[in-house]
Amino acid sequence: MKKIEDYVRSIKDFPMEGIIFRDVTTVLQDAEGLHLAIDLIQDKIKDLDFDVVIGPESRGFIFGVPVAYNLNKSFVPVRKKGKLPCETVSMEYELEYGTAVIEIHKDAIKPGQKVVIIDDLIATGGTIEAIVKMVEGLGGEVAGICFLMELTGLNGREKLKDYRVDSVIQYEGA
C-alpha cells in the first residue's frame, strides 16, 4: 500500500523559481489516495471532543465535508467575501502579496460549540488564524486544527501556537 506522500505531486519552480508546489489534486483524483487522506485526517482528530467541522473555501470543503459526514458532525463553510447569502462576520488577513477577506455566517457557530478546522495545507497560517478569530468572536471554542500538509519552513504554526495543530504530512522548507 502506498503512503499518503506518494499521492502528492511536487512541482519544482511553481509558481516561481525556487518554490516546490505541493499539488493535492493528485491525492483527490486517486480513489485510494483520497480515501487514505480522509482516514488519516480523521485519525489525527479521533480523540477530540467537538460539535462542528469548519473548512475554508475550497479545499477545506473537500477534506472537511467527508470527515464531518463520517463522524456525524455538522459542517460550516468559510468563504471568500461576498459568497454567503445571509448575515456574516468577516475577517481580513495577510497574504504573501496583499490581503484577503473571508466570511462565515453569523449564525453558523453557537456560543459554546466546539469546532475542528480542517484544511489541505498550512503555509503562513493567516487564513486559519482569521478563522479562529471569527469562531471565537461568535462564542465558539477551537478544539483543534488539522491539515493534510504542512510547509514547516513558513512557520504557520507560530500564529496558531495556542491551539492544538496536527498535520498528516510535513514538508521542510517553503
Coordinates of N, CA and C in Angstrom, one line a residue:
M1 N 0.8 -1.2 0.0 CA 0.0 0.0 0.0 C 0.9 1.3 0.0
K2 N 0.5 2.2 -0.8 CA 1.2 3.5 -0.9 C 1.0 4.3 0.4
K3 N 2.0 5.2 0.7 CA 1.9 6.1 1.7 C 1.2 7.4 1.2
I4 N 0.6 8.2 2.0 CA -0.1 9.4 1.5 C 0.9 10.3 0.7
E5 N 2.1 10.4 1.2 CA 3.1 11.2 0.5 C 3.3 10.8 -1.0
D6 N 3.1 9.5 -1.3 CA 3.2 9.0 -2.6 C 2.2 9.6 -3.6
Y7 N 1.1 10.1 -3.1 CA 0.0 10.6 -3.9 C 0.1 12.1 -4.2
V8 N 1.0 12.8 -3.4 CA 1.2 14.2 -3.6 C 2.2 14.5 -4.7
R9 N 1.8 15.3 -5.7 CA 2.7 15.6 -6.8 C 3.5 16.9 -6.4
S10 N 4.8 16.8 -6.5 CA 5.6 18.0 -6.2 C 6.1 18.6 -7.5
I11 N 5.8 19.9 -7.7 CA 6.2 20.6 -9.0 C 7.2 21.7 -8.6
K12 N 8.4 21.5 -9.2 CA 9.5 22.4 -8.9 C 9.3 23.7 -9.7
D13 N 9.7 24.8 -9.1 CA 9.7 26.2 -9.7 C 8.3 26.6 -10.0
F14 N 7.3 26.3 -9.2 CA 5.9 26.8 -9.4 C 5.4 27.3 -8.1
P15 N 4.8 28.5 -8.0 CA 4.6 29.4 -9.1 C 5.7 30.3 -9.5
M16 N 6.9 30.1 -8.8 CA 8.1 30.9 -9.2 C 9.3 30.1 -8.9
E17 N 10.4 30.4 -9.4 CA 11.7 29.7 -9.3 C 12.0 29.6 -7.8
G18 N 12.4 28.4 -7.4 CA 12.8 28.1 -6.1 C 11.7 27.5 -5.2
I19 N 10.5 27.5 -5.7 CA 9.4 27.0 -4.9 C 9.1 25.6 -5.4
I20 N 8.8 24.7 -4.4 CA 8.2 23.4 -4.7 C 6.8 23.4 -4.4
F21 N 5.9 23.3 -5.4 CA 4.5 23.4 -5.1 C 4.0 22.0 -4.8
R22 N 3.3 21.8 -3.7 CA 2.7 20.5 -3.3 C 1.3 20.4 -3.8
D23 N 1.1 19.6 -4.8 CA -0.2 19.6 -5.5 C -1.1 18.5 -4.9
V24 N -2.2 18.9 -4.3 CA -3.1 18.0 -3.7 C -4.1 17.3 -4.7
T25 N -4.2 17.9 -5.9 CA -5.1 17.3 -6.9 C -4.8 15.8 -7.2
T26 N -3.5 15.4 -7.1 CA -3.2 14.0 -7.4 C -3.7 13.1 -6.3
V27 N -3.9 13.6 -5.1 CA -4.5 12.9 -4.0 C -5.9 12.7 -4.3
L28 N -6.6 13.8 -4.7 CA -8.0 13.8 -5.0 C -8.4 12.9 -6.1
Q29 N -7.6 12.8 -7.2 CA -8.0 12.1 -8.4 C -7.7 10.6 -8.3
D30 N -7.2 10.2 -7.2 CA -6.9 8.7 -7.0 C -7.8 8.3 -5.8
A31 N -8.7 7.3 -6.1 CA -9.7 6.9 -5.1 C -9.0 6.4 -3.8
E32 N -7.9 5.7 -3.9 CA -7.2 5.2 -2.8 C -6.5 6.3 -2.0
G33 N -6.0 7.3 -2.8 CA -5.3 8.4 -2.2 C -6.3 9.3 -1.4
L34 N -7.5 9.5 -2.0 CA -8.5 10.3 -1.3 C -9.0 9.6 0.0
H35 N -9.3 8.4 -0.2 CA -9.7 7.6 1.0 C -8.7 7.6 2.1
L36 N -7.4 7.4 1.7 CA -6.3 7.4 2.7 C -6.2 8.8 3.4
A37 N -6.3 9.9 2.6 CA -6.2 11.2 3.2 C -7.3 11.5 4.2
I38 N -8.5 11.1 3.9 CA -9.7 11.3 4.8 C -9.5 10.5 6.1
D39 N -9.1 9.3 5.9 CA -8.8 8.4 7.1 C -7.7 8.9 8.0
L40 N -6.7 9.4 7.4 CA -5.5 9.9 8.2 C -5.9 11.2 8.9
I41 N -6.7 12.1 8.3 CA -7.2 13.3 9.0 C -8.1 12.9 10.1
Q42 N -9.0 12.0 9.9 CA -9.9 11.5 11.0 C -9.1 10.9 12.1
D43 N -8.0 10.2 11.8 CA -7.2 9.6 12.8 C -6.6 10.6 13.7
K44 N -6.1 11.7 13.1 CA -5.5 12.8 13.8 C -6.4 13.5 14.9
I45 N -7.7 13.5 14.6 CA -8.7 14.2 15.5 C -9.6 13.3 16.2
K46 N -9.3 12.0 16.2 CA -10.2 11.0 16.8 C -10.4 11.2 18.3
D47 N -9.4 11.8 19.0 CA -9.6 11.9 20.5 C -10.2 13.3 20.9
L48 N -10.5 14.1 19.9 CA -11.1 15.4 20.2 C -12.6 15.4 20.4
D49 N -13.0 16.2 21.4 CA -14.5 16.4 21.6 C -14.9 17.6 20.9
F50 N -15.7 17.5 19.9 CA -16.2 18.6 19.1 C -17.5 18.4 18.5
D51 N -18.2 19.5 18.1 CA -19.5 19.5 17.5 C -19.6 19.8 16.0
V52 N -18.6 20.6 15.5 CA -18.7 21.2 14.2 C -17.4 21.0 13.5
V53 N -17.4 20.7 12.2 CA -16.2 20.8 11.4 C -16.3 22.1 10.5
I54 N -15.2 22.9 10.5 CA -15.2 24.1 9.7 C -14.1 23.9 8.6
G55 N -14.4 24.3 7.4 CA -13.5 24.2 6.3 C -13.5 25.5 5.5
P56 N -12.3 26.0 5.2 CA -12.2 27.2 4.3 C -12.3 26.8 2.8
E57 N -12.9 27.7 2.1 CA -13.0 27.6 0.6 C -11.6 27.4 0.0
S58 N -11.4 26.5 -0.8 CA -12.3 25.5 -1.3 C -11.8 24.1 -0.9
R59 N -10.5 24.0 -0.7 CA -10.0 22.6 -0.4 C -10.4 22.2 1.0
G60 N -10.7 23.1 1.9 CA -11.2 22.8 3.2 C -12.5 22.1 3.1
F61 N -13.3 22.5 2.1 CA -14.6 21.8 1.9 C -14.3 20.3 1.5
I62 N -13.4 20.1 0.6 CA -13.1 18.8 0.1 C -12.8 17.8 1.2
F63 N -11.9 18.2 2.1 CA -11.5 17.3 3.2 C -12.4 17.4 4.4
G64 N -13.0 18.6 4.7 CA -13.8 18.7 5.8 C -15.2 18.0 5.8
V65 N -15.8 18.1 4.6 CA -17.2 17.5 4.5 C -17.2 16.0 4.7
P66 N -16.3 15.2 4.1 CA -16.3 13.8 4.4 C -16.0 13.4 5.8
V67 N -15.2 14.2 6.4 CA -14.9 14.0 7.8 C -16.1 14.2 8.7
A68 N -16.8 15.4 8.4 CA -18.0 15.7 9.2 C -19.0 14.6 8.9
Y69 N -19.2 14.2 7.7 CA -20.2 13.2 7.4 C -19.9 11.8 8.1
N70 N -18.6 11.4 8.0 CA -18.2 10.2 8.7 C -18.4 10.2 10.2
L71 N -18.2 11.3 10.8 CA -18.2 11.4 12.2 C -19.6 12.0 12.7
N72 N -20.5 12.1 11.8 CA -21.9 12.6 12.2 C -21.8 14.0 12.9
K73 N -21.1 14.9 12.3 CA -20.9 16.2 12.7 C -21.5 17.2 11.7
S74 N -21.8 18.4 12.0 CA -22.2 19.4 11.0 C -20.9 20.0 10.4
F75 N -21.1 20.6 9.2 CA -20.1 21.3 8.5 C -20.4 22.7 8.3
V76 N -19.5 23.6 8.5 CA -19.7 25.0 8.3 C -18.6 25.5 7.3
P77 N -19.1 26.1 6.2 CA -18.1 26.6 5.2 C -17.6 28.1 5.6
V78 N -16.4 28.3 5.3 CA -15.8 29.7 5.4 C -15.5 30.0 4.0
R79 N -16.1 31.2 3.5 CA -16.0 31.5 2.1 C -15.3 32.9 1.9
K80 N -15.0 33.1 0.7 CA -14.4 34.4 0.3 C -15.5 35.5 0.4
K81 N -15.2 36.7 0.6 CA -16.1 37.8 0.8 C -17.1 37.8 -0.3
G82 N -18.4 38.0 0.1 CA -19.5 38.2 -0.9 C -20.1 36.9 -1.4
K83 N -19.7 35.7 -0.9 CA -20.2 34.5 -1.4 C -21.3 33.8 -0.5
L84 N -21.5 34.3 0.7 CA -22.5 33.7 1.6 C -23.8 34.6 1.6
P85 N -25.0 34.0 1.5 CA -26.2 34.8 1.3 C -26.8 35.5 2.5
C86 N -26.5 35.1 3.7 CA -27.1 35.6 4.9 C -26.1 36.5 5.6
E87 N -26.5 37.0 6.8 CA -25.7 37.9 7.5 C -24.4 37.2 7.9
T88 N -23.2 37.9 7.8 CA -21.9 37.3 8.0 C -21.1 38.1 9.0
V89 N -20.1 37.5 9.5 CA -18.9 38.2 10.1 C -17.8 37.9 9.2
S90 N -16.9 38.9 9.1 CA -15.7 38.8 8.2 C -14.4 39.1 8.9
M91 N -13.3 38.7 8.3 CA -12.0 39.0 8.8 C -11.1 39.1 7.6
E92 N -10.3 40.2 7.7 CA -9.2 40.4 6.7 C -8.0 39.8 7.2
Y93 N -7.1 39.3 6.3 CA -5.9 38.7 6.8 C -4.8 38.9 5.7
E94 N -3.6 38.7 6.1 CA -2.4 39.0 5.2 C -2.1 37.8 4.3
L95 N -1.9 38.1 3.1 CA -1.3 37.1 2.1 C 0.1 37.5 1.9
E96 N 0.8 36.6 1.1 CA 2.2 36.9 0.8 C 2.4 38.2 0.0
Y97 N 1.3 38.6 -0.7 CA 1.4 39.8 -1.6 C 0.1 40.6 -1.5
G98 N -0.4 40.8 -0.3 CA -1.6 41.6 -0.2 C -2.5 41.1 0.9
T99 N -3.8 41.4 0.8 CA -4.7 40.9 1.8 C -5.9 40.2 1.2
A100 N -6.7 39.5 2.0 CA -7.9 38.9 1.5 C -8.9 39.0 2.7
V101 N -10.2 38.7 2.3 CA -11.3 38.8 3.3 C -12.1 37.5 3.2
I102 N -12.3 36.8 4.4 CA -13.1 35.6 4.4 C -14.3 35.9 5.3
E103 N -15.4 35.1 5.1 CA -16.6 35.3 5.9 C -17.2 34.0 6.4
I104 N -18.0 34.1 7.4 CA -18.8 32.9 7.9 C -20.1 33.5 8.3
H105 N -21.2 32.7 8.1 CA -22.5 33.1 8.5 C -22.5 33.4 10.0
K106 N -23.1 34.5 10.4 CA -23.2 34.9 11.8 C -23.8 33.9 12.7
D107 N -24.8 33.1 12.2 CA -25.5 32.1 13.0 C -24.9 30.7 12.8
A108 N -23.7 30.6 12.2 CA -23.1 29.3 11.9 C -22.6 28.6 13.2
I109 N -22.0 29.4 14.1 CA -21.5 28.8 15.3 C -22.2 29.4 16.5
K110 N -22.7 28.5 17.3 CA -23.4 28.9 18.5 C -22.5 29.0 19.7
P111 N -22.7 29.9 20.6 CA -21.9 30.0 21.8 C -21.7 28.7 22.5
G112 N -20.4 28.4 22.8 CA -20.1 27.1 23.5 C -19.8 26.0 22.5
Q113 N -20.1 26.1 21.3 CA -19.8 24.9 20.4 C -18.3 24.8 20.2
K114 N -17.9 23.5 20.1 CA -16.5 23.2 19.9 C -16.3 22.8 18.4
V115 N -15.3 23.4 17.8 CA -15.1 23.2 16.4 C -13.7 22.7 16.1
V116 N -13.6 21.9 15.0 CA -12.4 21.5 14.4 C -12.3 22.1 13.1
I117 N -11.2 22.8 12.8 CA -10.9 23.4 11.5 C -10.1 22.4 10.7
I118 N -10.5 22.2 9.4 CA -9.8 21.2 8.6 C -9.5 21.9 7.2
D119 N -8.2 21.8 6.8 CA -7.8 22.4 5.5 C -6.8 21.5 4.9
D120 N -6.5 21.8 3.6 CA -5.5 20.9 2.9 C -4.1 21.2 3.3
L121 N -3.8 22.5 3.6 CA -2.4 22.9 3.7 C -2.2 24.1 4.7
I122 N -1.2 24.1 5.5 CA -0.8 25.2 6.3 C 0.5 25.7 5.7
A123 N 0.5 27.0 5.4 CA 1.8 27.7 4.9 C 2.1 28.7 6.0
T124 N 1.6 29.9 5.8 CA 1.9 31.0 6.8 C 0.9 31.0 7.9
G125 N -0.2 30.4 7.8 CA -1.2 30.3 8.9 C -2.2 31.4 8.9
G126 N -2.1 32.4 8.0 CA -3.0 33.5 8.1 C -4.5 33.2 7.9
T127 N -4.8 32.4 7.0 CA -6.2 32.0 6.8 C -6.8 31.4 8.0
I128 N -6.2 30.5 8.6 CA -6.7 29.8 9.8 C -6.7 30.7 11.0
E129 N -5.7 31.5 11.1 CA -5.7 32.5 12.2 C -7.0 33.4 12.1
A130 N -7.3 33.8 10.9 CA -8.6 34.6 10.8 C -9.8 33.8 11.1
I131 N -9.8 32.5 10.7 CA -11.0 31.7 11.1 C -11.1 31.5 12.6
V132 N -10.0 31.3 13.2 CA -10.0 31.1 14.7 C -10.6 32.4 15.3
K133 N -10.2 33.6 14.9 CA -10.8 34.8 15.4 C -12.3 34.9 15.2
M134 N -12.7 34.5 14.0 CA -14.2 34.6 13.8 C -14.9 33.6 14.7
V135 N -14.4 32.4 14.8 CA -15.1 31.4 15.6 C -15.2 31.9 17.1
E136 N -14.1 32.4 17.6 CA -14.1 32.8 19.0 C -15.0 34.1 19.1
G137 N -15.0 34.9 18.1 CA -15.9 36.1 18.1 C -17.4 35.7 18.2
L138 N -17.7 34.6 17.7 CA -19.1 34.1 17.7 C -19.4 33.3 19.0
G139 N -18.4 33.1 19.8 CA -18.6 32.4 21.1 C -18.2 30.9 21.0
G140 N -17.6 30.5 19.9 CA -17.2 29.1 19.7 C -15.8 28.8 20.3
E141 N -15.5 27.6 20.5 CA -14.2 27.2 21.0 C -13.5 26.3 20.0
V142 N -12.3 26.6 19.7 CA -11.5 25.8 18.7 C -10.9 24.6 19.5
A143 N -11.4 23.4 19.2 CA -10.9 22.2 19.8 C -9.7 21.6 19.2
G144 N -9.5 22.0 17.9 CA -8.3 21.5 17.2 C -8.3 22.0 15.7
I145 N -7.2 21.9 15.1 CA -7.0 22.3 13.7 C -6.2 21.2 13.1
C146 N -6.6 20.8 11.9 CA -5.9 19.7 11.2 C -5.7 20.0 9.7
F147 N -4.5 19.7 9.2 CA -4.2 19.9 7.8 C -3.7 18.6 7.2
L148 N -3.9 18.4 5.9 CA -3.3 17.3 5.3 C -1.8 17.5 5.1
M149 N -1.4 18.7 4.7 CA 0.0 19.0 4.5 C 0.4 20.3 5.3
E150 N 1.7 20.3 5.7 CA 2.3 21.5 6.4 C 3.6 21.8 5.7
L151 N 3.8 23.1 5.4 CA 5.1 23.6 5.0 C 5.8 24.2 6.2
T152 N 6.6 23.4 6.9 CA 7.2 23.8 8.2 C 8.1 25.0 8.1
G153 N 8.7 25.3 7.0 CA 9.6 26.4 6.8 C 8.9 27.7 6.8
L154 N 7.6 27.8 6.7 CA 6.9 29.0 6.7 C 6.3 29.4 8.1
N155 N 6.6 28.5 9.0 CA 6.2 28.8 10.5 C 4.8 29.1 10.7
G156 N 3.8 28.6 9.9 CA 2.4 28.9 10.1 C 1.9 28.5 11.5
R157 N 2.5 27.5 12.1 CA 2.1 27.0 13.4 C 2.3 28.1 14.5
E158 N 3.2 29.0 14.2 CA 3.5 30.0 15.2 C 2.3 30.9 15.5
K159 N 1.5 31.2 14.4 CA 0.3 32.0 14.5 C -0.8 31.2 15.3
L160 N -0.7 29.9 15.4 CA -1.7 29.1 16.0 C -1.1 28.4 17.3
K161 N -0.1 28.9 17.9 CA 0.6 28.3 19.0 C -0.2 28.0 20.2
D162 N -1.4 28.7 20.3 CA -2.2 28.5 21.5 C -3.3 27.4 21.3
Y163 N -3.2 26.7 20.1 CA -4.2 25.7 19.7 C -3.5 24.4 19.4
R164 N -4.3 23.3 19.5 CA -3.8 22.0 19.0 C -3.8 22.0 17.5
V165 N -2.6 21.8 16.9 CA -2.5 21.8 15.5 C -1.9 20.4 15.1
D166 N -2.5 19.7 14.1 CA -2.0 18.5 13.6 C -1.9 18.6 12.1
S167 N -0.9 17.9 11.6 CA -0.8 17.7 10.1 C -0.4 16.3 9.8
V168 N -0.9 15.8 8.7 CA -0.6 14.4 8.3 C 0.8 14.3 7.7
I169 N 1.1 15.3 6.8 CA 2.4 15.3 6.1 C 3.1 16.6 6.4
Q170 N 4.4 16.6 6.7 CA 5.2 17.8 6.9 C 6.3 17.8 5.9
Y171 N 6.4 19.0 5.2 CA 7.5 19.2 4.3 C 8.4 20.3 4.8
E172 N 9.7 20.1 4.8 CA 10.6 21.1 5.2 C 10.6 22.2 4.2
G173 N 11.0 23.3 4.6 CA 11.1 24.4 3.6 C 9.8 25.1 3.4
A174 N 9.8 25.9 2.3 CA 8.6 26.7 2.0 C 7.9 26.1 0.8

